[in-house]
Amino acid sequence: MTRGEFKIVVLSGLGWMFDAMDVLILSYLLVAMREELALDRAASTLIVLANNLGMFLGAFLFGRLADVVGRKKVFMATMLLYSIVTAASAAARSWQEFAAIRFLVGVGLGGELPVVATYVSENSPPERRGRNVVLLESFWSIGALLAAAVSLFIFTTLGWRTALVLMGATAFYVFVIRSALPESQRWLERIKEGASAELKPYAARLAIASAIWFLLAFGYYGAFIWLPTMLSTERGFTQVATYEFMFLTTIAQLPGYFSAAYLVERVGRRPIAAAYFVASALSAVLLIYSTSYAQLFYAALALNFFNLGVWGVVYAYTPELFPTSIRGLATGLAGSAARIGMIIGPTLYPLWASVAFIGVAVAWLIASALVVLLPETKGREV
């Protein structure tokens, strides 16, 4: 990795980390706010729905905007939006108010992810492009650890409202992006040359990619959003024990990403994505049928390892499937399909409890079959 690549991956990754922390803190907030905001299962579901609807809208709008005004400007705008609104959500006095504000948070969160993945992909050479995007995605696990740490150490001492105000300070990172990161060189070349492409010839490819994104998010958010709740209500964990379990098992995400980053450039996008999808499905089944704390713990470790690894591969793979002039739009549309999965997936647990994890596993098995229908892009120019 060159010095310039390293700078782009790390500085973009820190923005990705803040996004992940803000997305995943919601699952802990549902536990922390339960008594103060009188949350029942229906209210919690509506909060999750509002957040995910916002992410759906943000992925579509900001993905298209990034093709028009540039990747860097949209990166800054989305971070500024979700940071400010996160701090504002600390003032919510009812779950209805919190849900409305969380919708706006979701718009910013959903907009950043596909744009930043496209940005890093376009600023990486073919032989390291997949690895660099997976490494970018690995910052998600650091954000997940931060979310768990904030819940464990700040929720339990200073309270969840104080934590949200402190998280709003991520808005200042916009100044780092503005001064330290260049605009995407491929996007600038496309603007200079006036090159354009139609989305229609890529419709079938987009449909398959979108279906994979939908199934991936359907399973991930269907499982991880409710996992703390499942531990506390079905397994009898205390609030502190729940946060400790989540914190420790989340550590497995980092080696999951690093293994995918290593294999994606040596084996290829398709085989690694398919294998990690299958392993994720098996881990989800083992999780719900575990009969001891040790079995539960190791199943959660495996789920974190393989599922977050496949997220990295899919984020690296998708921008490579489309030309520059429609890359932001196509990646954003695939991201919007993921947000639909985010909306539908978390509704299973309130209906079926832990049996919903079987539906999660089936979704990931279908995704593993769809991956093989896409062309391999390892080492190719985009």
mmCIF file of C-alpha atoms in Angstrom:
data_model
loop_
_atom_site.group_PDB
_atom_site.id
_atom_site.type_symbol
_atom_site.label_atom_id
_atom_site.label_comp_id
_atom_site.label_asym_id
_atom_site.label_seq_id
_atom_site.Cartn_x
_atom_site.Cartn_y
_atom_site.Cartn_z
ATOM 1 C CA MET A 1 0.000 0.000 0.000
ATOM 2 C CA THR A 2 1.362 3.415 -0.945
ATOM 3 C CA ARG A 3 1.426 6.291 1.500
ATOM 4 C CA GLY A 4 -1.454 7.965 -0.344
ATOM 5 C CA GLU A 5 -3.572 4.799 -0.265
ATOM 6 C CA PHE A 6 -2.869 4.341 3.425
ATOM 7 C CA LYS A 7 -4.001 7.892 4.148
ATOM 8 C CA ILE A 8 -7.220 7.457 2.156
ATOM 9 C CA VAL A 9 -8.086 4.094 3.750
ATOM 10 C CA VAL A 10 -7.374 5.203 7.316
ATOM 11 C CA LEU A 11 -9.022 8.650 7.173
ATOM 12 C CA SER A 12 -12.046 7.290 5.313
ATOM 13 C CA GLY A 13 -12.080 4.362 7.719
ATOM 14 C CA LEU A 14 -12.347 6.640 10.736
ATOM 15 C CA GLY A 15 -15.456 8.211 9.213
ATOM 16 C CA TRP A 16 -16.768 4.688 8.588
ATOM 17 C CA MET A 17 -16.031 3.839 12.222
ATOM 18 C CA PHE A 18 -18.120 6.760 13.489
ATOM 19 C CA ASP A 19 -20.966 5.688 11.181
ATOM 20 C CA ALA A 20 -20.824 2.128 12.531
ATOM 21 C CA MET A 21 -20.825 3.326 16.119
ATOM 22 C CA ASP A 22 -23.921 5.417 15.478
ATOM 23 C CA VAL A 23 -25.750 2.613 13.649
ATOM 24 C CA LEU A 24 -24.993 -0.086 16.208
ATOM 25 C CA ILE A 25 -25.524 2.026 19.314
ATOM 26 C CA LEU A 26 -29.243 1.744 18.597
ATOM 27 C CA SER A 27 -29.391 -1.898 19.710
ATOM 28 C CA TYR A 28 -27.941 -0.892 23.092
ATOM 29 C CA LEU A 29 -30.184 2.163 23.355
ATOM 30 C CA LEU A 30 -33.255 -0.065 23.100
ATOM 31 C CA VAL A 31 -32.110 -1.741 26.311
ATOM 32 C CA ALA A 32 -30.964 1.433 28.090
ATOM 33 C CA MET A 33 -34.093 3.496 27.269
ATOM 34 C CA ARG A 34 -36.599 0.755 28.001
ATOM 35 C CA GLU A 35 -37.840 2.042 31.369
ATOM 36 C CA GLU A 36 -37.346 5.792 30.918
ATOM 37 C CA LEU A 37 -39.195 6.006 27.584
ATOM 38 C CA ALA A 38 -41.621 3.166 28.379
ATOM 39 C CA LEU A 39 -40.493 0.981 25.499
ATOM 40 C CA ASP A 40 -42.324 -2.210 24.747
ATOM 41 C CA ARG A 41 -41.518 -4.519 21.844
ATOM 42 C CA ALA A 42 -43.815 -2.627 19.445
ATOM 43 C CA ALA A 43 -42.240 0.759 20.270
ATOM 44 C CA SER A 44 -38.738 -0.667 19.879
ATOM 45 C CA THR A 45 -39.702 -2.088 16.487
ATOM 46 C CA LEU A 46 -41.024 1.293 15.320
ATOM 47 C CA ILE A 47 -37.796 3.038 16.380
ATOM 48 C CA VAL A 48 -35.764 0.513 14.400
ATOM 49 C CA LEU A 49 -38.136 0.960 11.449
ATOM 50 C CA ALA A 50 -37.749 4.756 11.513
ATOM 51 C CA ASN A 51 -33.952 4.462 11.590
ATOM 52 C CA ASN A 52 -33.907 2.026 8.683
ATOM 53 C CA LEU A 53 -36.342 4.036 6.563
ATOM 54 C CA GLY A 54 -33.985 6.982 6.958
ATOM 55 C CA MET A 55 -31.023 4.843 5.867
ATOM 56 C CA PHE A 56 -32.990 3.647 2.824
ATOM 57 C CA LEU A 57 -33.693 7.208 1.740
ATOM 58 C CA GLY A 58 -30.135 8.371 2.436
ATOM 59 C CA ALA A 59 -28.490 5.587 0.408
ATOM 60 C CA PHE A 60 -30.583 6.416 -2.650
ATOM 61 C CA LEU A 61 -30.387 10.218 -2.498
ATOM 62 C CA PHE A 62 -26.746 10.637 -1.571
ATOM 63 C CA GLY A 63 -25.547 7.867 -3.905
ATOM 64 C CA ARG A 64 -26.977 9.754 -6.877
ATOM 65 C CA LEU A 65 -25.763 13.101 -5.538
ATOM 66 C CA ALA A 66 -22.207 11.745 -5.288
ATOM 67 C CA ASP A 67 -22.183 11.130 -9.056
ATOM 68 C CA VAL A 68 -23.131 14.769 -9.635
ATOM 69 C CA VAL A 69 -21.226 16.855 -7.065
ATOM 70 C CA GLY A 70 -18.424 14.466 -6.027
ATOM 71 C CA ARG A 71 -17.672 11.780 -3.459
ATOM 72 C CA LYS A 72 -15.836 13.975 -0.958
ATOM 73 C CA LYS A 73 -18.550 16.637 -0.619
ATOM 74 C CA VAL A 74 -21.227 14.025 0.008
ATOM 75 C CA PHE A 75 -18.981 12.238 2.513
ATOM 76 C CA MET A 76 -18.717 15.468 4.509
ATOM 77 C CA ALA A 77 -22.414 16.330 4.221
ATOM 78 C CA THR A 78 -23.628 12.945 5.459
ATOM 79 C CA MET A 79 -21.236 12.919 8.430
ATOM 80 C CA LEU A 80 -22.280 16.415 9.445
ATOM 81 C CA LEU A 81 -25.963 15.482 9.228
ATOM 82 C CA TYR A 82 -25.932 12.341 11.350
ATOM 83 C CA SER A 83 -23.527 13.762 13.940
ATOM 84 C CA ILE A 84 -25.621 16.850 14.677
ATOM 85 C CA VAL A 85 -28.899 14.950 14.759
ATOM 86 C CA THR A 86 -27.441 12.238 17.012
ATOM 87 C CA ALA A 87 -26.642 14.891 19.613
ATOM 88 C CA ALA A 88 -30.156 16.321 19.200
ATOM 89 C CA SER A 89 -31.709 12.901 19.885
ATOM 90 C CA ALA A 90 -30.478 13.146 23.489
ATOM 91 C CA ALA A 91 -33.286 15.667 24.096
ATOM 92 C CA ALA A 92 -36.087 13.225 23.164
ATOM 93 C CA ARG A 93 -38.770 13.010 25.865
ATOM 94 C CA SER A 94 -40.770 10.148 24.391
ATOM 95 C CA TRP A 95 -40.083 7.179 22.187
ATOM 96 C CA GLN A 96 -42.120 8.844 19.431
ATOM 97 C CA GLU A 97 -39.808 11.880 19.480
ATOM 98 C CA PHE A 98 -36.762 9.640 19.499
ATOM 99 C CA ALA A 99 -38.087 7.663 16.507
ATOM 100 C CA ALA A 100 -38.666 10.855 14.499
ATOM 101 C CA ILE A 101 -35.170 12.161 15.213
ATOM 102 C CA ARG A 102 -33.641 8.748 14.567
ATOM 103 C CA PHE A 103 -35.154 8.830 11.059
ATOM 104 C CA LEU A 104 -32.993 11.886 10.283
ATOM 105 C CA VAL A 105 -29.947 10.208 11.804
ATOM 106 C CA GLY A 106 -30.595 7.281 9.473
ATOM 107 C CA VAL A 107 -30.649 9.526 6.391
ATOM 108 C CA GLY A 108 -27.071 10.602 7.088
ATOM 109 C CA LEU A 109 -25.877 7.145 8.097
ATOM 110 C CA GLY A 110 -27.350 5.455 5.029
ATOM 111 C CA GLY A 111 -25.918 8.084 2.703
ATOM 112 C CA GLU A 112 -22.330 7.802 3.866
ATOM 113 C CA LEU A 113 -21.679 4.078 3.488
ATOM 114 C CA PRO A 114 -22.049 3.484 -0.295
ATOM 115 C CA VAL A 115 -20.376 6.804 -1.114
ATOM 116 C CA VAL A 116 -17.264 6.113 0.978
ATOM 117 C CA ALA A 117 -16.919 2.556 -0.377
ATOM 118 C CA THR A 118 -17.066 3.968 -3.910
ATOM 119 C CA TYR A 119 -14.537 6.655 -2.994
ATOM 120 C CA VAL A 120 -11.930 4.207 -1.675
ATOM 121 C CA SER A 121 -12.503 1.800 -4.572
ATOM 122 C CA GLU A 122 -11.903 4.545 -7.129
ATOM 123 C CA ASN A 123 -8.681 5.653 -5.410
ATOM 124 C CA SER A 124 -7.113 2.178 -5.295
ATOM 125 C CA PRO A 125 -5.154 0.251 -7.970
ATOM 126 C CA PRO A 126 -6.723 -2.969 -9.340
ATOM 127 C CA GLU A 127 -4.325 -5.288 -7.509
ATOM 128 C CA ARG A 128 -5.193 -3.788 -4.106
ATOM 129 C CA ARG A 129 -8.676 -2.384 -4.678
ATOM 130 C CA GLY A 130 -10.629 -5.210 -3.083
ATOM 131 C CA ARG A 131 -8.268 -5.459 -0.142
ATOM 132 C CA ASN A 132 -8.403 -1.704 0.488
ATOM 133 C CA VAL A 133 -12.209 -1.626 0.564
ATOM 134 C CA VAL A 134 -12.337 -4.638 2.900
ATOM 135 C CA LEU A 135 -9.833 -2.864 5.156
ATOM 136 C CA LEU A 136 -12.093 0.191 5.030
ATOM 137 C CA GLU A 137 -15.004 -2.000 6.070
ATOM 138 C CA SER A 138 -12.904 -3.405 8.927
ATOM 139 C CA PHE A 139 -13.291 -0.045 10.650
ATOM 140 C CA TRP A 140 -16.932 -1.069 11.109
ATOM 141 C CA SER A 141 -15.805 -3.560 13.725
ATOM 142 C CA ILE A 142 -13.898 -0.826 15.570
ATOM 143 C CA GLY A 143 -17.101 1.223 15.508
ATOM 144 C CA ALA A 144 -18.970 -1.811 16.829
ATOM 145 C CA LEU A 145 -16.463 -2.117 19.666
ATOM 146 C CA LEU A 146 -16.849 1.594 20.400
ATOM 147 C CA ALA A 147 -20.634 1.199 20.501
ATOM 148 C CA ALA A 148 -20.270 -1.683 22.955
ATOM 149 C CA ALA A 149 -17.713 0.250 25.020
ATOM 150 C CA VAL A 150 -19.862 3.401 25.140
ATOM 151 C CA SER A 151 -22.791 1.285 26.314
ATOM 152 C CA LEU A 152 -20.759 -0.578 28.909
ATOM 153 C CA PHE A 153 -18.829 2.352 30.358
ATOM 154 C CA ILE A 154 -20.865 5.513 29.629
ATOM 155 C CA PHE A 155 -24.483 4.313 29.590
ATOM 156 C CA THR A 156 -23.962 2.686 32.980
ATOM 157 C CA THR A 157 -22.234 5.708 34.559
ATOM 158 C CA LEU A 158 -23.217 8.984 32.843
ATOM 159 C CA GLY A 159 -26.385 7.776 31.110
ATOM 160 C CA TRP A 160 -27.432 7.279 27.504
ATOM 161 C CA ARG A 161 -28.358 10.943 26.941
ATOM 162 C CA THR A 162 -24.851 12.131 27.811
ATOM 163 C CA ALA A 163 -23.389 9.482 25.517
ATOM 164 C CA LEU A 164 -25.446 10.741 22.566
ATOM 165 C CA VAL A 165 -24.343 14.336 23.159
ATOM 166 C CA LEU A 166 -20.708 13.224 23.226
ATOM 167 C CA MET A 167 -21.179 11.247 20.008
ATOM 168 C CA GLY A 168 -22.299 14.438 18.282
ATOM 169 C CA ALA A 169 -18.671 15.602 18.463
ATOM 170 C CA THR A 170 -17.943 13.441 15.397
ATOM 171 C CA ALA A 171 -19.199 16.440 13.388
ATOM 172 C CA PHE A 172 -15.765 18.034 13.867
ATOM 173 C CA TYR A 173 -14.199 15.232 11.824
ATOM 174 C CA VAL A 174 -15.609 16.965 8.735
ATOM 175 C CA PHE A 175 -12.724 19.440 8.981
ATOM 176 C CA VAL A 176 -10.230 16.553 8.753
ATOM 177 C CA ILE A 177 -11.935 15.199 5.633
ATOM 178 C CA ARG A 178 -12.002 18.631 4.032
ATOM 179 C CA SER A 179 -8.318 19.374 4.596
ATOM 180 C CA ALA A 180 -6.686 15.956 4.313
ATOM 181 C CA LEU A 181 -8.544 13.933 1.666
ATOM 182 C CA PRO A 182 -8.485 14.530 -2.109
ATOM 183 C CA GLU A 183 -11.509 14.135 -4.354
ATOM 184 C CA SER A 184 -11.860 10.831 -6.201
ATOM 185 C CA GLN A 185 -9.481 10.933 -9.167
ATOM 186 C CA ARG A 186 -11.680 8.704 -11.310
ATOM 187 C CA TRP A 187 -14.681 10.923 -10.656
ATOM 188 C CA LEU A 188 -12.646 14.024 -11.618
ATOM 189 C CA GLU A 189 -11.472 12.315 -14.814
ATOM 190 C CA ARG A 190 -15.026 11.396 -15.702
ATOM 191 C CA ILE A 191 -16.198 14.983 -15.164
ATOM 192 C CA LYS A 192 -13.318 16.351 -17.258
ATOM 193 C CA GLU A 193 -13.920 13.918 -20.112
ATOM 194 C CA GLY A 194 -17.700 14.174 -19.930
ATOM 195 C CA ALA A 195 -17.959 10.374 -20.029
ATOM 196 C CA SER A 196 -21.327 8.846 -19.206
ATOM 197 C CA ALA A 197 -23.000 5.459 -19.121
ATOM 198 C CA GLU A 198 -26.570 4.185 -19.016
ATOM 199 C CA LEU A 199 -27.835 2.091 -16.137
ATOM 200 C CA LYS A 200 -30.124 -0.016 -18.345
ATOM 201 C CA PRO A 201 -27.425 -2.370 -19.757
ATOM 202 C CA TYR A 202 -26.454 -3.178 -16.168
ATOM 203 C CA ALA A 203 -30.014 -3.758 -14.939
ATOM 204 C CA ALA A 204 -29.664 -7.533 -14.500
ATOM 205 C CA ARG A 205 -26.349 -7.157 -12.698
ATOM 206 C CA LEU A 206 -27.817 -4.470 -10.462
ATOM 207 C CA ALA A 207 -30.821 -6.677 -9.667
ATOM 208 C CA ILE A 208 -28.585 -9.561 -8.526
ATOM 209 C CA ALA A 209 -26.292 -7.275 -6.532
ATOM 210 C CA SER A 210 -29.301 -5.591 -4.913
ATOM 211 C CA ALA A 211 -30.793 -8.961 -3.961
ATOM 212 C CA ILE A 212 -27.507 -9.945 -2.304
ATOM 213 C CA TRP A 213 -27.396 -6.655 -0.396
ATOM 214 C CA PHE A 214 -31.025 -7.134 0.671
ATOM 215 C CA LEU A 215 -30.397 -10.651 1.986
ATOM 216 C CA LEU A 216 -27.157 -9.664 3.698
ATOM 217 C CA ALA A 217 -28.759 -6.744 5.550
ATOM 218 C CA PHE A 218 -31.968 -8.688 6.211
ATOM 219 C CA GLY A 219 -29.955 -11.237 8.137
ATOM 220 C CA TYR A 220 -27.434 -8.923 9.777
ATOM 221 C CA TYR A 221 -29.913 -6.443 11.200
ATOM 222 C CA GLY A 222 -32.461 -9.146 11.895
ATOM 223 C CA ALA A 223 -29.874 -10.809 14.143
ATOM 224 C CA PHE A 224 -27.620 -8.116 15.571
ATOM 225 C CA ILE A 225 -30.200 -5.425 16.357
ATOM 226 C CA TRP A 226 -32.090 -7.836 18.593
ATOM 227 C CA LEU A 227 -29.208 -9.898 19.976
ATOM 228 C CA PRO A 228 -28.797 -7.748 23.141
ATOM 229 C CA THR A 229 -32.561 -7.929 23.713
ATOM 230 C CA MET A 230 -32.549 -11.697 23.210
ATOM 231 C CA LEU A 231 -29.732 -12.097 25.728
ATOM 232 C CA SER A 232 -31.524 -10.030 28.355
ATOM 233 C CA THR A 233 -35.059 -11.369 27.884
ATOM 234 C CA GLU A 234 -34.591 -15.002 26.783
ATOM 235 C CA ARG A 235 -31.238 -15.898 28.315
ATOM 236 C CA GLY A 236 -31.614 -13.899 31.530
ATOM 237 C CA PHE A 237 -28.509 -11.733 31.130
ATOM 238 C CA THR A 238 -28.318 -8.551 33.204
ATOM 239 C CA GLN A 239 -27.774 -5.247 31.389
ATOM 240 C CA VAL A 240 -24.073 -5.215 32.265
ATOM 241 C CA ALA A 241 -23.634 -8.905 31.345
ATOM 242 C CA THR A 242 -25.339 -8.251 27.997
ATOM 243 C CA TYR A 243 -22.987 -5.374 27.205
ATOM 244 C CA GLU A 244 -19.947 -7.423 28.258
ATOM 245 C CA PHE A 245 -20.989 -10.371 26.059
ATOM 246 C CA MET A 246 -21.531 -8.101 23.062
ATOM 247 C CA PHE A 247 -18.237 -6.308 23.600
ATOM 248 C CA LEU A 248 -16.188 -9.507 23.823
ATOM 249 C CA THR A 249 -17.801 -11.276 20.855
ATOM 250 C CA THR A 250 -17.578 -8.177 18.669
ATOM 251 C CA ILE A 251 -13.776 -8.443 18.841
ATOM 252 C CA ALA A 252 -14.039 -11.385 16.395
ATOM 253 C CA GLN A 253 -15.136 -8.970 13.663
ATOM 254 C CA LEU A 254 -11.597 -7.630 13.162
ATOM 255 C CA PRO A 255 -9.946 -10.970 12.271
ATOM 256 C CA GLY A 256 -13.021 -11.700 10.132
ATOM 257 C CA TYR A 257 -12.339 -8.588 8.079
ATOM 258 C CA PHE A 258 -8.595 -9.193 7.898
ATOM 259 C CA SER A 259 -9.075 -12.764 6.697
ATOM 260 C CA ALA A 260 -11.434 -11.519 3.977
ATOM 261 C CA ALA A 261 -9.000 -8.730 3.006
ATOM 262 C CA TYR A 262 -6.256 -11.336 2.574
ATOM 263 C CA LEU A 263 -8.330 -13.888 0.665
ATOM 264 C CA VAL A 264 -10.300 -11.544 -1.592
ATOM 265 C CA GLU A 265 -7.194 -10.650 -3.655
ATOM 266 C CA ARG A 266 -5.806 -14.191 -3.712
ATOM 267 C CA VAL A 267 -8.891 -16.348 -4.174
ATOM 268 C CA GLY A 268 -11.418 -13.876 -5.589
ATOM 269 C CA ARG A 269 -14.605 -12.036 -4.664
ATOM 270 C CA ARG A 270 -17.150 -14.717 -5.561
ATOM 271 C CA PRO A 271 -15.765 -17.792 -3.762
ATOM 272 C CA ILE A 272 -14.938 -15.929 -0.546
ATOM 273 C CA ALA A 273 -18.331 -14.196 -0.427
ATOM 274 C CA ALA A 274 -20.164 -17.507 -1.024
ATOM 275 C CA ALA A 275 -18.120 -19.367 1.608
ATOM 276 C CA TYR A 276 -18.529 -16.665 4.243
ATOM 277 C CA PHE A 277 -22.283 -16.488 3.617
ATOM 278 C CA VAL A 278 -22.615 -20.239 4.236
ATOM 279 C CA ALA A 279 -20.483 -20.036 7.390
ATOM 280 C CA SER A 280 -22.590 -17.111 8.642
ATOM 281 C CA ALA A 281 -25.761 -19.153 8.170
ATOM 282 C CA LEU A 282 -24.373 -22.099 10.127
ATOM 283 C CA SER A 283 -23.247 -19.770 12.925
ATOM 284 C CA ALA A 284 -26.749 -18.271 13.247
ATOM 285 C CA VAL A 285 -28.297 -21.733 13.601
ATOM 286 C CA LEU A 286 -25.720 -22.783 16.197
ATOM 287 C CA LEU A 287 -26.395 -19.589 18.143
ATOM 288 C CA ILE A 288 -30.072 -20.254 18.793
ATOM 289 C CA TYR A 289 -29.584 -23.952 19.556
ATOM 290 C CA SER A 290 -26.738 -23.398 22.015
ATOM 291 C CA THR A 291 -27.432 -24.935 25.414
ATOM 292 C CA SER A 292 -24.596 -23.439 27.456
ATOM 293 C CA TYR A 293 -22.871 -20.106 27.848
ATOM 294 C CA ALA A 294 -19.728 -21.463 26.151
ATOM 295 C CA GLN A 295 -21.670 -22.680 23.094
ATOM 296 C CA LEU A 296 -23.519 -19.367 22.884
ATOM 297 C CA PHE A 297 -20.268 -17.426 23.157
ATOM 298 C CA TYR A 298 -18.398 -19.396 20.458
ATOM 299 C CA ALA A 299 -21.388 -19.280 18.097
ATOM 300 C CA ALA A 300 -21.530 -15.495 18.517
ATOM 301 C CA LEU A 301 -17.785 -15.270 17.831
ATOM 302 C CA ALA A 302 -18.210 -17.248 14.598
ATOM 303 C CA LEU A 303 -21.199 -15.143 13.557
ATOM 304 C CA ASN A 304 -19.238 -11.930 14.055
ATOM 305 C CA PHE A 305 -16.185 -13.329 12.249
ATOM 306 C CA PHE A 306 -17.859 -14.617 9.087
ATOM 307 C CA ASN A 307 -20.724 -12.194 8.664
ATOM 308 C CA LEU A 308 -18.662 -9.051 9.020
ATOM 309 C CA GLY A 309 -16.075 -10.591 6.710
ATOM 310 C CA VAL A 310 -18.687 -11.047 4.005
ATOM 311 C CA TRP A 311 -19.831 -7.439 4.474
ATOM 312 C CA GLY A 312 -16.306 -6.373 3.571
ATOM 313 C CA VAL A 313 -16.275 -8.510 0.431
ATOM 314 C CA VAL A 314 -19.673 -7.260 -0.760
ATOM 315 C CA TYR A 315 -18.687 -3.632 -0.201
ATOM 316 C CA ALA A 316 -15.502 -4.210 -2.222
ATOM 317 C CA TYR A 317 -17.276 -6.159 -4.975
ATOM 318 C CA THR A 318 -20.247 -3.904 -5.717
ATOM 319 C CA PRO A 319 -18.521 -0.697 -6.966
ATOM 320 C CA GLU A 320 -16.359 -2.820 -9.295
ATOM 321 C CA LEU A 321 -19.428 -4.057 -11.173
ATOM 322 C CA PHE A 322 -20.361 -0.645 -12.633
ATOM 323 C CA PRO A 323 -18.702 2.178 -14.653
ATOM 324 C CA THR A 324 -17.647 5.436 -12.984
ATOM 325 C CA SER A 325 -20.480 7.672 -14.190
ATOM 326 C CA ILE A 326 -23.156 5.465 -12.610
ATOM 327 C CA ARG A 327 -21.081 3.851 -9.840
ATOM 328 C CA GLY A 328 -22.420 6.052 -7.060
ATOM 329 C CA LEU A 329 -26.003 5.617 -8.248
ATOM 330 C CA ALA A 330 -25.716 1.838 -8.693
ATOM 331 C CA THR A 331 -23.951 1.333 -5.366
ATOM 332 C CA GLY A 332 -26.507 3.594 -3.711
ATOM 333 C CA LEU A 333 -29.391 1.608 -5.218
ATOM 334 C CA ALA A 334 -27.857 -1.635 -3.992
ATOM 335 C CA GLY A 335 -27.433 0.057 -0.620
ATOM 336 C CA SER A 336 -31.105 1.053 -0.708
ATOM 337 C CA ALA A 337 -32.012 -2.596 -1.201
ATOM 338 C CA ALA A 338 -29.965 -3.296 1.919
ATOM 339 C CA ARG A 339 -32.016 -0.718 3.799
ATOM 340 C CA ILE A 340 -35.191 -2.548 2.781
ATOM 341 C CA GLY A 341 -33.582 -5.637 4.279
ATOM 342 C CA MET A 342 -32.840 -3.584 7.383
ATOM 343 C CA ILE A 343 -36.512 -2.651 7.608
ATOM 344 C CA ILE A 344 -37.933 -6.141 7.122
ATOM 345 C CA GLY A 345 -35.293 -8.230 8.896
ATOM 346 C CA PRO A 346 -35.740 -6.791 12.404
ATOM 347 C CA THR A 347 -39.520 -7.393 12.248
ATOM 348 C CA LEU A 348 -39.011 -11.171 12.448
ATOM 349 C CA TYR A 349 -37.777 -11.284 16.021
ATOM 350 C CA PRO A 350 -40.822 -9.547 17.577
ATOM 351 C CA LEU A 351 -42.996 -12.131 15.797
ATOM 352 C CA TRP A 352 -40.962 -15.312 16.191
ATOM 353 C CA ALA A 353 -38.395 -14.573 18.930
ATOM 354 C CA SER A 354 -35.114 -16.458 18.508
ATOM 355 C CA VAL A 355 -36.617 -18.752 15.839
ATOM 356 C CA ALA A 356 -36.208 -15.739 13.534
ATOM 357 C CA PHE A 357 -32.520 -16.670 13.313
ATOM 358 C CA ILE A 358 -33.542 -19.607 11.109
ATOM 359 C CA GLY A 359 -34.941 -17.089 8.623
ATOM 360 C CA VAL A 360 -31.672 -15.201 8.855
ATOM 361 C CA ALA A 361 -29.712 -18.349 8.002
ATOM 362 C CA VAL A 362 -31.920 -19.138 5.006
ATOM 363 C CA ALA A 363 -31.466 -15.603 3.658
ATOM 364 C CA TRP A 364 -27.679 -15.944 3.787
ATOM 365 C CA LEU A 365 -27.759 -19.347 2.057
ATOM 366 C CA ILE A 366 -29.764 -17.835 -0.815
ATOM 367 C CA ALA A 367 -27.259 -14.968 -1.040
ATOM 368 C CA SER A 368 -24.391 -17.462 -1.334
ATOM 369 C CA ALA A 369 -26.096 -18.980 -4.388
ATOM 370 C CA LEU A 370 -26.705 -15.586 -6.026
ATOM 371 C CA VAL A 371 -23.068 -14.486 -5.717
ATOM 372 C CA VAL A 372 -21.933 -17.050 -8.297
ATOM 373 C CA LEU A 373 -24.144 -15.363 -10.938
ATOM 374 C CA LEU A 374 -21.975 -12.234 -10.925
ATOM 375 C CA PRO A 375 -18.700 -11.840 -12.888
ATOM 376 C CA GLU A 376 -15.415 -12.111 -11.026
ATOM 377 C CA THR A 377 -13.643 -8.719 -10.839
ATOM 378 C CA LYS A 378 -10.378 -9.624 -9.094
ATOM 379 C CA GLY A 379 -7.497 -7.713 -10.679
ATOM 380 C CA ARG A 380 -9.634 -6.027 -13.353
ATOM 381 C CA GLU A 381 -9.680 -2.334 -14.203
ATOM 382 C CA VAL A 382 -12.916 -0.575 -13.246
#
